[in-house]
Coordinates of C-alpha atoms in Angstrom, one line a residue:
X1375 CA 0.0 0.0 0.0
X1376 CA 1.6 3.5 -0.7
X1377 CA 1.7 5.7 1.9
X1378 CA 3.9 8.6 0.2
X1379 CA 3.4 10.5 -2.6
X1380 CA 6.5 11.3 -4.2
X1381 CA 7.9 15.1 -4.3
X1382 CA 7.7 16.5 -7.3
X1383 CA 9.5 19.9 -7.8
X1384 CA 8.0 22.8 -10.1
X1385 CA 11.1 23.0 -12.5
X1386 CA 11.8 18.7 -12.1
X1387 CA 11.3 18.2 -15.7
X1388 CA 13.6 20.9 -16.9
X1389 CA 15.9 18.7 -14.5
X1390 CA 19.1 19.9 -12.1
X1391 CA 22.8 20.0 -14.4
X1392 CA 20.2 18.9 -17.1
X1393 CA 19.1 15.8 -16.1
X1394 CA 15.9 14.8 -14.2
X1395 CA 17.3 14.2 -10.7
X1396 CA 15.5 11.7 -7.4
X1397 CA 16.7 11.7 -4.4
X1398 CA 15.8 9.0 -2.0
X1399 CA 16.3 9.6 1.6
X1400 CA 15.6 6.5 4.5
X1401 CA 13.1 6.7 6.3
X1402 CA 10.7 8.8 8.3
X1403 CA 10.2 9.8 11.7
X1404 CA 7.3 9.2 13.8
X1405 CA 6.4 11.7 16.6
X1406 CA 8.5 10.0 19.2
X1407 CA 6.3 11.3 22.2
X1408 CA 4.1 8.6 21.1
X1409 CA 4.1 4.9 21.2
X1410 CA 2.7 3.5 18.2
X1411 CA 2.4 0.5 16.2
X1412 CA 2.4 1.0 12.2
X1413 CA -0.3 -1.8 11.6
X1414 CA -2.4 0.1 14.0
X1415 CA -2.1 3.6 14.5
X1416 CA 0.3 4.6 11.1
X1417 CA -1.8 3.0 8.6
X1418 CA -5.4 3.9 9.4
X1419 CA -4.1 7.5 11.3
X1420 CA -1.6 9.1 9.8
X1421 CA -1.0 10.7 6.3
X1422 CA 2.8 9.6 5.3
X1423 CA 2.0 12.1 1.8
X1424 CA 1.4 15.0 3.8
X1425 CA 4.4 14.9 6.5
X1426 CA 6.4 14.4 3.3
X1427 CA 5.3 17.1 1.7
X1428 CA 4.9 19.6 4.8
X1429 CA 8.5 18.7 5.4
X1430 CA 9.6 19.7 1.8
X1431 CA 7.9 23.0 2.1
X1432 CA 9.6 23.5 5.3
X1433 CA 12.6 22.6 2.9
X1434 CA 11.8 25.1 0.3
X1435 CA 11.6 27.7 2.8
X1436 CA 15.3 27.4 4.0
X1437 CA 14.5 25.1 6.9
X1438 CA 12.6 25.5 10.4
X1439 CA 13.6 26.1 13.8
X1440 CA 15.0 23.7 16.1
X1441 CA 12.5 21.2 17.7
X1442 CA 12.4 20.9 22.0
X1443 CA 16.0 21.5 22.2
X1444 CA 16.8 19.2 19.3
X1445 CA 19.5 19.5 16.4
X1446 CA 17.8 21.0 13.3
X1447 CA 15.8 17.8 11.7
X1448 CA 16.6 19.4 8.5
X1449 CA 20.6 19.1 8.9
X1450 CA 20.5 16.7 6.1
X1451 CA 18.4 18.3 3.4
X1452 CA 20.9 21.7 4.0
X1453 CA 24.1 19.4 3.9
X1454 CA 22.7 17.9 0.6
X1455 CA 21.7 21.2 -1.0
X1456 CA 25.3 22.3 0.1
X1457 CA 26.5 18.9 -2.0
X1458 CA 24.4 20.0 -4.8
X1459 CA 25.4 23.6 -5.2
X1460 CA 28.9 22.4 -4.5
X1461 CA 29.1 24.4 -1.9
X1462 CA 30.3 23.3 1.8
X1463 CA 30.6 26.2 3.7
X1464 CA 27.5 28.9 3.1
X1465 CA 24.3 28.5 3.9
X1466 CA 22.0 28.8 0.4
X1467 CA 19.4 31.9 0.6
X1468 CA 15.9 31.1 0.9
X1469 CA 15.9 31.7 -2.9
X1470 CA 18.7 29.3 -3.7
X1471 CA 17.3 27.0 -1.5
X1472 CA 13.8 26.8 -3.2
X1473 CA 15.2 26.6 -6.8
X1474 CA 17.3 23.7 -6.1
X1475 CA 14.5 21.7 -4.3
X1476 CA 12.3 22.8 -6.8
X1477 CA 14.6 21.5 -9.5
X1478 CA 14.1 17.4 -8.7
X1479 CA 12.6 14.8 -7.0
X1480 CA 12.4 13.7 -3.6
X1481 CA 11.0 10.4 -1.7
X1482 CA 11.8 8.5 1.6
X1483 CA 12.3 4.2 0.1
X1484 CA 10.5 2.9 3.1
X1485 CA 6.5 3.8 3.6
X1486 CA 6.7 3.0 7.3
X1487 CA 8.0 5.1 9.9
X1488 CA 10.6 4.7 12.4
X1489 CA 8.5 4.6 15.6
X1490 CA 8.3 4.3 19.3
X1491 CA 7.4 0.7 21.0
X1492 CA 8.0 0.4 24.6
X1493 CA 10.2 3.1 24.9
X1494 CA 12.8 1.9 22.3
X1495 CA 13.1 3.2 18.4
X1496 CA 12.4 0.7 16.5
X1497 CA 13.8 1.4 12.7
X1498 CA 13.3 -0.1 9.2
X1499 CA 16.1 -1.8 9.7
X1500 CA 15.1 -3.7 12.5
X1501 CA 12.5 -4.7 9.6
X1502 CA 13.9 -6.3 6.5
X1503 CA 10.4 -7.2 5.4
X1504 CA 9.6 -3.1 5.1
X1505 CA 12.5 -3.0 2.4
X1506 CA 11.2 -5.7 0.4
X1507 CA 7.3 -4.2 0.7
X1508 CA 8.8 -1.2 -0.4
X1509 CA 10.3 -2.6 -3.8
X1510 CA 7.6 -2.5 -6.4
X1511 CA 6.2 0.9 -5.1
X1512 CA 9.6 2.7 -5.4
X1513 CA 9.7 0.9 -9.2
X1514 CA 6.7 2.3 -9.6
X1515 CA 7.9 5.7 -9.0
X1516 CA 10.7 5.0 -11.5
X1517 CA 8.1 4.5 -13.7
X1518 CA 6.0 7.4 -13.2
X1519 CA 8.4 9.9 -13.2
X1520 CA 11.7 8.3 -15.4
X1521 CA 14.2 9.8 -13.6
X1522 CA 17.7 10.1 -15.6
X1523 CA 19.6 9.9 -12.1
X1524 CA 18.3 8.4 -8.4
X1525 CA 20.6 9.3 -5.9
X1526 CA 20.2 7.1 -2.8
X1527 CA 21.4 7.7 0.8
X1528 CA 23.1 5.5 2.8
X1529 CA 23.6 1.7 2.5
X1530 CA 20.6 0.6 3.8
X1531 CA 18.5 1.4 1.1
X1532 CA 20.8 0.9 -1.9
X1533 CA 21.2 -2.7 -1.8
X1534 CA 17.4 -3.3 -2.3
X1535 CA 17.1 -0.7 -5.2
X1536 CA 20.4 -1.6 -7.2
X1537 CA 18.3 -5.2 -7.3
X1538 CA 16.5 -3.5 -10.2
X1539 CA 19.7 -3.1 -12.0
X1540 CA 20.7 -4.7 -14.6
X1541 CA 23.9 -3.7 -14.9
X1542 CA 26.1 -3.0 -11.6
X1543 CA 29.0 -0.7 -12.4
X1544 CA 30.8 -0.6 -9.0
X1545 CA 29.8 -1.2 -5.3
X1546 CA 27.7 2.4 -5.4
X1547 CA 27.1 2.3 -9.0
X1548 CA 24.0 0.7 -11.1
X1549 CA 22.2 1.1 -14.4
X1550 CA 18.2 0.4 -14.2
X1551 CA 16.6 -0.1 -17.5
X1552 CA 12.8 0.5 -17.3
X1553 CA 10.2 -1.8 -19.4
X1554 CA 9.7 1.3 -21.5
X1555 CA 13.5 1.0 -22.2
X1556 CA 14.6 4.3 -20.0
X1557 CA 17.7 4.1 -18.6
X1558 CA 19.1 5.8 -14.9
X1559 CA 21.9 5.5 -13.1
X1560 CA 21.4 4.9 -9.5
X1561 CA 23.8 5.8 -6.9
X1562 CA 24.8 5.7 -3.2
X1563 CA 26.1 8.6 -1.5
X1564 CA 26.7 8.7 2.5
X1565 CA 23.8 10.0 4.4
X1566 CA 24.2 13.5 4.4
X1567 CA 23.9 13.3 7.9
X1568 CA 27.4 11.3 7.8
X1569 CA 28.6 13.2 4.5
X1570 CA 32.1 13.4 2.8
X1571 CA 32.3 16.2 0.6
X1572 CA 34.9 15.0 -1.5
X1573 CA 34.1 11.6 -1.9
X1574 CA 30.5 12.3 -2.2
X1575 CA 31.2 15.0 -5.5
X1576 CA 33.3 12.3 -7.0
X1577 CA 30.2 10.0 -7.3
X1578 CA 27.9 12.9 -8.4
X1579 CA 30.1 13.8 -11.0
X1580 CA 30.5 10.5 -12.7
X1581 CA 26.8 11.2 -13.3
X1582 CA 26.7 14.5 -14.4
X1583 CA 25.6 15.8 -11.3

């Protein structure tokens, strides 16, 4: 069952460098005041599309505050828009900040939460079962959407997705061919979270990025 909508940027088909650009981050977070189960409370309570999309607004604006005391849950998306714009230091304007967003395509893999149980996080990969439920949605994306480049973070996810591929290039490197006959190349990156520059531009560059 799909839970999330993909993000779909104004300018996505005009594409970022030219080419028509996905991002797929992990996973998201449930509100971890609460204890909840995802066959229970996720599926028939909460709306997976519109966090994903309230969050990428949030995005487009440049970020949002802190949360109770917490380090900016939006680190990532500014480290990656720093990758991007190939630049590590400076913090990208509103402005610059909206027209990259704007410019691709953006989707968690999983369509479950992390959530609270007990008191302990428990995470999709906890799950291995979510990443295999997970498979023929995210193809479907590919489908809808053709991206020319998917660029994955972390190595949780990439394993499943570069199962699609029928050709593997290197260990963070594979080509997808679509039924239609469309062809992307999928790659891993860090997590932004964890990112190195340097190595990370290498890989974006072998794809035009």
């Amino acid at each position: 069952m799909v839970k999330q909508e993909l993000f779909i940027g104004e300018q996505y088909c005009n594409g970022y460098n030219g080419k028509k650009l996905l991002v797929v981050g992990h996973q998201c977070a449930a509100d971890k005041k609460n204890d909840i189960t995802f066959d229970d409370d996720w599926a028939n309570h909460y709306s997976y599309t519109q966090d994903n999309i309230e969050l990428m607004e949030a995005v487009l604006k440049g970020g949002y505050p802190k949360k109770d005391g917490l380090r900016d849950p939006n680190m990532a998306y500014k480290k990656f828009a720093r990758l991007l714009s190939r630049n590590r230091q400076l913090e990208l304007t509103s402005e610059e900040s909206k027209n990259l967003w704007n410019s691709l395509a953006f989707c968690n893999y999983l369509q479950v939460p992390s959530y609270n149980f007990n008191g302990e996080t428990v995470m999709g990969k906890d799950r291995p079962e979510y990443y295999e439920q997970a498979l023929p949605i995210f193809q479907e994306y590919l489908n809808d959407i053709e991206p020319e480049v998917v660029v994955v973070w972390g190595g949780y996810t990439y394993p499943y997705i570069s199962r699609l591929g029928t050709k593997i290039i290197t260990d963070y490197h594979a080509v997808v061919v679509l039924p239609s006959g469309w062809k992307i190349d999928v790659i891993k990156i860090r997590h932004p979270s964890r990112i190195k520059y340097i190595e990370a531009e290498k890989i974006l560059s072998e794809v035009g990025i």
